[in-house]
Amino acid sequence: MIICKTVDSLHKVLGTPVYNKATIGFVPTMGALHQGHLSLVDLSKKHCSLTVCSIFVNPTQFNDPKDFAKYPITIEQDVLLLERNQCDILFLPSVNEMYPEGTAPKEYYDLGYLENLLEGSFRPGHFQGVCQVVHRLLDIVRPNSVFIGQKDYQQCMVIKKLVELIGMTETDIVIGGILREPSGLAMSSRNMRLNDEDKAKATAIYQTLKFIEQHIQHGPLLPLLSIAREKISEAGFEKIDYISICDASTLQPIETWDGREKLVALVAAFLHGVRLIDNQLLN
Ligand code: AMP
């Protein structure tokens, strides 16, 4: 695997005759890699002739400075995992390389209602930061396809909207499924901040999503959501940002289900200061 720390060095490598006719698959990450990330590398390898993974903990998408400060960094292990999974290129830029003119936003991305819903309402500015970094990365890497995870359901919709807004519609956005621990806990870099006991408690999110999937019926959904909320609180989560059932294609919350709309249930909750998110398509 070739590691490029600068835009120039990445462009030199991508411009070499071996690579300049390649179809580029791109997997953007913030590192602390796990099987979920590696499943996206595998997906990229199936679709494209060259796979570029980036690791960059983007400061502009953290609305909580403590979350940024505590974000796990395991770069040596990440390099080993990417090599083992035959990733071709790792782009590993510094903050200066990504934002040579500073981190202040240069552009406002009009995401419409997506900006202030669910994640957006609890993490103000988060999706502007996501768009800022993904826009920059797409400009640098110029991929044919980008591989992202359903784990960040709303982020997938935001990135699809972003490629429209910046006119990169020829870039294919491919969404990979959620990789889970055998317990059902969705893999996440933030799980590294949980001890074994907390990890066991954290499975309540998946169990609750499954409970919703099994018990959903057409008609009012609020009674089911309040049972679900209770289950997560009882498991020891100190704060639930949201637990919501939404239209799977628009993400608009649904209070009364007609029995036909495609739905997704989404959760964000804190366990001992660690914010976990997960979701499940319901029908
Ligand atoms: P992150 O490093 O958390 O920014 O994630 C980088 C990419 O990996 C994003 O597209 C995530 O949606 C995806 N991802 C994170 N966790 C998982 C998972 N458990 N399964 C599949 N993809 C994931």
CSV table of C-alpha atoms and ligand atoms in Angstrom, one decimal:
chain,number,residue,atom,x,y,z
A,1,MET,CA,0.0,0.0,0.0
A,2,ILE,CA,1.2,3.5,-0.9
A,3,ILE,CA,0.8,6.1,1.8
A,4,CYS,CA,0.4,9.7,0.7
A,5,LYS,CA,0.4,12.5,3.2
A,6,THR,CA,0.1,15.4,0.7
A,7,VAL,CA,-2.2,16.2,-2.1
A,8,ASP,CA,0.8,16.6,-4.5
A,9,SER,CA,2.1,13.1,-3.6
A,10,LEU,CA,-1.3,11.6,-4.1
A,11,HIS,CA,-1.8,13.3,-7.5
A,12,LYS,CA,1.7,12.1,-8.5
A,13,VAL,CA,0.8,8.5,-7.7
A,14,LEU,CA,-2.6,8.7,-9.4
A,15,GLY,CA,-1.0,10.2,-12.4
A,16,THR,CA,1.5,7.3,-13.0
A,17,PRO,CA,0.7,5.2,-16.1
A,18,VAL,CA,-0.3,2.1,-13.9
A,19,TYR,CA,-3.0,4.1,-12.3
A,20,ASN,CA,-4.2,6.9,-14.7
A,21,LYS,CA,-6.8,4.8,-16.4
A,22,ALA,CA,-8.0,3.1,-13.2
A,23,THR,CA,-11.5,3.4,-11.9
A,24,ILE,CA,-11.0,4.9,-8.5
A,25,GLY,CA,-13.0,3.7,-5.5
A,26,PHE,CA,-12.8,5.9,-2.5
A,27,VAL,CA,-13.5,5.1,1.2
A,28,PRO,CA,-13.3,8.2,3.4
A,29,THR,CA,-12.8,7.5,7.1
A,30,MET,CA,-11.7,9.0,10.4
A,31,GLY,CA,-9.5,6.0,11.2
A,32,ALA,CA,-9.6,3.8,14.3
A,33,LEU,CA,-10.6,1.2,11.7
A,34,HIS,CA,-12.8,-1.8,12.3
A,35,GLN,CA,-14.5,-4.5,10.1
A,36,GLY,CA,-17.2,-2.0,9.1
A,37,HIS,CA,-14.6,0.3,7.4
A,38,LEU,CA,-12.9,-2.8,5.9
A,39,SER,CA,-16.1,-4.0,4.5
A,40,LEU,CA,-16.3,-0.8,2.5
A,41,VAL,CA,-12.7,-1.3,1.3
A,42,ASP,CA,-13.8,-4.8,0.1
A,43,LEU,CA,-16.8,-3.3,-1.6
A,44,SER,CA,-14.6,-0.8,-3.4
A,45,LYS,CA,-12.2,-3.5,-4.5
A,46,LYS,CA,-15.1,-5.4,-6.0
A,47,HIS,CA,-16.4,-2.4,-8.0
A,48,CYS,CA,-13.2,-0.5,-8.9
A,49,SER,CA,-9.7,-1.2,-10.1
A,50,LEU,CA,-8.0,1.1,-7.5
A,51,THR,CA,-9.0,1.7,-3.9
A,52,VAL,CA,-8.1,4.8,-2.1
A,53,CYS,CA,-8.9,5.1,1.6
A,54,SER,CA,-8.5,8.3,3.6
A,55,ILE,CA,-8.0,8.7,7.3
A,56,PHE,CA,-8.6,12.2,8.5
A,57,VAL,CA,-10.2,13.2,11.8
A,58,ASN,CA,-12.0,16.3,10.5
A,59,PRO,CA,-12.1,18.9,13.2
A,60,THR,CA,-14.9,20.9,11.5
A,61,GLN,CA,-17.6,18.2,11.9
A,62,PHE,CA,-17.2,17.9,15.7
A,63,ASN,CA,-19.7,20.2,17.4
A,64,ASP,CA,-18.4,19.0,20.8
A,65,PRO,CA,-14.7,19.7,21.3
A,66,LYS,CA,-14.5,17.0,24.0
A,67,ASP,CA,-15.7,14.4,21.5
A,68,PHE,CA,-13.0,15.6,19.1
A,69,ALA,CA,-10.3,15.5,21.8
A,70,LYS,CA,-11.2,11.9,22.8
A,71,TYR,CA,-11.6,10.6,19.2
A,72,PRO,CA,-9.5,7.3,19.1
A,73,ILE,CA,-6.4,7.4,16.9
A,74,THR,CA,-4.8,4.0,16.1
A,75,ILE,CA,-2.9,4.8,13.0
A,76,GLU,CA,-0.3,2.0,13.1
A,77,GLN,CA,-3.0,-0.6,13.5
A,78,ASP,CA,-5.0,1.1,10.7
A,79,VAL,CA,-2.1,0.8,8.3
A,80,LEU,CA,-1.7,-2.9,9.1
A,81,LEU,CA,-5.4,-3.6,8.6
A,82,LEU,CA,-5.6,-1.7,5.3
A,83,GLU,CA,-2.5,-3.5,4.0
A,84,ARG,CA,-4.0,-6.8,5.0
A,85,ASN,CA,-7.1,-5.9,3.2
A,86,GLN,CA,-5.1,-4.9,0.1
A,87,CYS,CA,-6.1,-1.3,0.0
A,88,ASP,CA,-4.0,0.3,-2.7
A,89,ILE,CA,-3.5,3.8,-1.4
A,90,LEU,CA,-3.9,5.5,2.0
A,91,PHE,CA,-4.4,9.2,1.9
A,92,LEU,CA,-3.4,10.5,5.3
A,93,PRO,CA,-3.4,14.3,5.3
A,94,SER,CA,-2.7,16.8,8.1
A,95,VAL,CA,-5.2,19.5,9.0
A,96,ASN,CA,-3.0,22.0,7.2
A,97,GLU,CA,-2.9,19.9,4.0
A,98,MET,CA,-6.7,19.6,4.0
A,99,TYR,CA,-7.4,23.2,5.0
A,100,PRO,CA,-4.4,25.3,3.8
A,101,GLU,CA,-6.4,28.5,4.2
A,102,GLY,CA,-7.7,27.6,7.6
A,103,THR,CA,-10.7,25.6,8.8
A,104,ALA,CA,-13.3,28.4,8.5
A,105,PRO,CA,-16.1,27.3,6.1
A,106,LYS,CA,-15.7,28.8,2.6
A,107,GLU,CA,-19.1,27.7,1.4
A,108,TYR,CA,-22.6,27.1,2.7
A,109,TYR,CA,-24.1,23.9,1.6
A,110,ASP,CA,-27.9,24.2,1.3
A,111,LEU,CA,-29.0,20.8,2.6
A,112,GLY,CA,-32.6,21.9,3.2
A,113,TYR,CA,-34.5,20.2,5.9
A,114,LEU,CA,-31.9,17.4,6.2
A,115,GLU,CA,-29.6,19.8,7.9
A,116,ASN,CA,-31.7,20.3,11.0
A,117,LEU,CA,-33.3,16.9,11.5
A,118,LEU,CA,-32.2,14.2,13.9
A,119,GLU,CA,-28.4,14.3,13.9
A,120,GLY,CA,-28.5,17.9,12.6
A,121,SER,CA,-30.7,19.1,15.4
A,122,PHE,CA,-28.5,17.6,18.1
A,123,ARG,CA,-25.2,18.4,16.4
A,124,PRO,CA,-25.5,21.9,15.0
A,125,GLY,CA,-23.1,22.5,12.2
A,126,HIS,CA,-22.1,18.9,11.9
A,127,PHE,CA,-23.3,18.3,8.4
A,128,GLN,CA,-21.8,21.6,7.1
A,129,GLY,CA,-18.5,20.2,8.4
A,130,VAL,CA,-19.1,16.8,6.8
A,131,CYS,CA,-19.9,18.5,3.5
A,132,GLN,CA,-16.8,20.7,3.8
A,133,VAL,CA,-14.5,17.8,4.3
A,134,VAL,CA,-16.1,15.4,1.8
A,135,HIS,CA,-16.2,18.2,-0.9
A,136,ARG,CA,-12.4,18.8,-0.3
A,137,LEU,CA,-11.7,15.0,-0.4
A,138,LEU,CA,-13.7,14.6,-3.6
A,139,ASP,CA,-11.9,17.5,-5.3
A,140,ILE,CA,-8.6,15.9,-4.3
A,141,VAL,CA,-9.3,12.2,-5.1
A,142,ARG,CA,-11.7,12.6,-8.0
A,143,PRO,CA,-13.2,9.1,-7.5
A,144,ASN,CA,-15.5,7.2,-9.8
A,145,SER,CA,-17.3,5.8,-6.8
A,146,VAL,CA,-17.5,6.6,-3.1
A,147,PHE,CA,-18.2,3.9,-0.5
A,148,ILE,CA,-20.0,4.9,2.6
A,149,GLY,CA,-21.9,3.1,5.4
A,150,GLN,CA,-25.6,2.8,6.2
A,151,LYS,CA,-24.5,3.1,9.8
A,152,ASP,CA,-24.5,6.9,9.2
A,153,TYR,CA,-27.9,6.8,7.5
A,154,GLN,CA,-28.5,10.6,7.5
A,155,GLN,CA,-24.9,11.2,6.4
A,156,CYS,CA,-25.5,9.0,3.3
A,157,MET,CA,-28.4,11.2,2.4
A,158,VAL,CA,-26.3,14.3,3.0
A,159,ILE,CA,-23.4,13.1,0.8
A,160,LYS,CA,-25.9,12.2,-2.0
A,161,LYS,CA,-27.2,15.8,-1.7
A,162,LEU,CA,-23.7,17.2,-1.6
A,163,VAL,CA,-22.7,15.6,-4.9
A,164,GLU,CA,-25.8,17.1,-6.5
A,165,LEU,CA,-25.0,20.5,-5.0
A,166,ILE,CA,-21.4,20.5,-6.3
A,167,GLY,CA,-22.3,19.0,-9.6
A,168,MET,CA,-20.4,15.8,-9.2
A,169,THR,CA,-23.3,13.6,-10.1
A,170,GLU,CA,-21.1,11.3,-12.2
A,171,THR,CA,-19.6,10.1,-8.9
A,172,ASP,CA,-21.4,7.0,-7.9
A,173,ILE,CA,-22.4,6.8,-4.2
A,174,VAL,CA,-22.4,3.2,-3.0
A,175,ILE,CA,-23.9,2.4,0.4
A,176,GLY,CA,-22.6,-0.6,2.4
A,177,GLY,CA,-24.6,-2.4,5.1
A,178,ILE,CA,-24.0,-2.1,8.8
A,179,LEU,CA,-21.3,-4.4,10.2
A,180,ARG,CA,-22.1,-5.6,13.8
A,181,GLU,CA,-20.4,-7.4,16.6
A,182,PRO,CA,-21.8,-10.9,17.2
A,183,SER,CA,-23.8,-9.3,20.1
A,184,GLY,CA,-25.6,-7.0,17.5
A,185,LEU,CA,-23.7,-3.9,18.6
A,186,ALA,CA,-23.0,-1.8,15.5
A,187,MET,CA,-19.2,-1.5,15.0
A,188,SER,CA,-18.0,2.0,15.7
A,189,SER,CA,-14.7,3.6,16.4
A,190,ARG,CA,-16.3,5.1,19.5
A,191,ASN,CA,-16.9,1.6,20.9
A,192,MET,CA,-13.2,1.6,21.8
A,193,ARG,CA,-14.2,4.0,24.6
A,194,LEU,CA,-16.5,1.5,26.1
A,195,ASN,CA,-15.5,-1.3,28.6
A,196,ASP,CA,-16.9,-4.8,28.3
A,197,GLU,CA,-19.7,-4.1,30.7
A,198,ASP,CA,-20.8,-1.0,28.7
A,199,LYS,CA,-20.5,-2.9,25.4
A,200,ALA,CA,-22.9,-5.5,26.8
A,201,LYS,CA,-25.3,-2.7,27.8
A,202,ALA,CA,-24.9,-1.0,24.5
A,203,THR,CA,-26.5,-3.9,22.7
A,204,ALA,CA,-29.8,-2.6,24.0
A,205,ILE,CA,-29.8,-0.2,21.0
A,206,TYR,CA,-29.8,-3.1,18.5
A,207,GLN,CA,-32.2,-5.1,20.6
A,208,THR,CA,-34.6,-2.2,20.7
A,209,LEU,CA,-34.4,-1.6,16.9
A,210,LYS,CA,-35.2,-5.3,16.4
A,211,PHE,CA,-38.1,-4.9,18.9
A,212,ILE,CA,-39.5,-2.1,16.8
A,213,GLU,CA,-39.0,-4.1,13.6
A,214,GLN,CA,-41.0,-7.0,15.1
A,215,HIS,CA,-43.8,-5.0,16.7
A,216,ILE,CA,-44.5,-2.3,14.2
A,217,GLN,CA,-48.0,-2.1,13.0
A,218,HIS,CA,-49.9,0.4,10.9
A,219,GLY,CA,-51.5,3.2,12.9
A,220,PRO,CA,-50.0,5.5,15.6
A,221,LEU,CA,-46.3,4.8,16.3
A,222,LEU,CA,-45.8,6.9,19.4
A,223,PRO,CA,-46.8,4.1,21.9
A,224,LEU,CA,-44.2,1.8,20.3
A,225,LEU,CA,-41.6,4.6,20.4
A,226,SER,CA,-42.2,5.2,24.1
A,227,ILE,CA,-41.7,1.5,24.9
A,228,ALA,CA,-38.5,1.6,22.9
A,229,ARG,CA,-37.3,4.7,24.7
A,230,GLU,CA,-37.9,3.0,28.0
A,231,LYS,CA,-35.9,-0.1,27.0
A,232,ILE,CA,-32.9,2.1,26.1
A,233,SER,CA,-33.1,4.1,29.3
A,234,GLU,CA,-33.5,0.9,31.4
A,235,ALA,CA,-30.3,-0.5,29.9
A,236,GLY,CA,-28.4,2.4,31.5
A,237,PHE,CA,-28.1,5.0,28.7
A,238,GLU,CA,-28.0,8.3,30.5
A,239,LYS,CA,-29.4,10.4,27.6
A,240,ILE,CA,-31.3,9.6,24.4
A,241,ASP,CA,-30.9,12.3,21.7
A,242,TYR,CA,-33.6,10.7,19.6
A,243,ILE,CA,-35.3,7.5,18.8
A,244,SER,CA,-37.4,8.0,15.7
A,245,ILE,CA,-39.2,6.2,13.0
A,246,CYS,CA,-38.9,7.9,9.7
A,247,ASP,CA,-39.7,7.6,6.0
A,248,ALA,CA,-36.7,5.7,4.7
A,249,SER,CA,-36.3,7.8,1.6
A,250,THR,CA,-36.9,11.3,3.0
A,251,LEU,CA,-36.1,10.8,6.7
A,252,GLN,CA,-39.3,12.7,7.7
A,253,PRO,CA,-40.5,11.4,11.0
A,254,ILE,CA,-43.7,9.3,10.8
A,255,GLU,CA,-46.2,9.4,13.6
A,256,THR,CA,-48.9,7.4,12.0
A,257,TRP,CA,-48.0,4.6,9.6
A,258,ASP,CA,-50.1,3.7,6.6
A,259,GLY,CA,-48.6,0.2,6.5
A,260,ARG,CA,-47.0,0.8,3.1
A,261,GLU,CA,-44.3,3.6,3.4
A,262,LYS,CA,-40.8,2.2,3.7
A,263,LEU,CA,-39.5,3.0,7.2
A,264,VAL,CA,-36.2,3.3,9.0
A,265,ALA,CA,-35.8,3.4,12.8
A,266,LEU,CA,-32.9,5.5,14.1
A,267,VAL,CA,-31.4,6.0,17.5
A,268,ALA,CA,-28.7,8.2,19.0
A,269,ALA,CA,-28.0,7.8,22.8
A,270,PHE,CA,-25.2,8.4,25.3
A,271,LEU,CA,-23.7,5.6,27.4
A,272,HIS,CA,-21.1,6.9,29.9
A,273,GLY,CA,-20.5,9.9,27.8
A,274,VAL,CA,-20.0,8.0,24.6
A,275,ARG,CA,-22.5,8.9,21.9
A,276,LEU,CA,-23.7,5.9,19.9
A,277,ILE,CA,-25.9,5.8,16.8
A,278,ASP,CA,-27.6,3.0,14.9
A,279,ASN,CA,-30.5,2.4,12.6
A,280,GLN,CA,-32.6,-0.4,11.1
A,281,LEU,CA,-34.7,-0.5,7.9
A,282,LEU,CA,-38.1,-1.9,9.1
A,283,ASN,CA,-39.9,-3.2,6.0
B,1,AMP,P1,-16.1,7.0,10.3
B,1,AMP,O1,-14.6,6.6,10.4
B,1,AMP,O2,-16.8,6.7,11.5
B,1,AMP,O3,-16.2,8.4,9.8
B,1,AMP,O4,-16.7,6.1,9.2
B,1,AMP,C1,-16.2,6.0,7.9
B,1,AMP,C2,-17.2,5.3,7.0
B,1,AMP,O5,-17.4,3.9,7.6
B,1,AMP,C3,-18.6,5.9,7.0
B,1,AMP,O6,-19.1,5.8,5.7
B,1,AMP,C4,-19.4,5.1,8.0
B,1,AMP,O7,-20.7,5.1,7.7
B,1,AMP,C5,-18.7,3.7,7.7
B,1,AMP,N1,-19.0,2.8,8.9
B,1,AMP,C6,-18.9,3.2,10.2
B,1,AMP,N2,-19.2,2.1,11.0
B,1,AMP,C7,-19.7,1.2,10.1
B,1,AMP,C8,-20.2,-0.2,10.3
B,1,AMP,N3,-20.4,-0.7,11.6
B,1,AMP,N4,-20.5,-0.9,9.3
B,1,AMP,C9,-20.3,-0.4,8.0
B,1,AMP,N5,-19.8,0.8,7.7
B,1,AMP,C10,-19.5,1.6,8.8
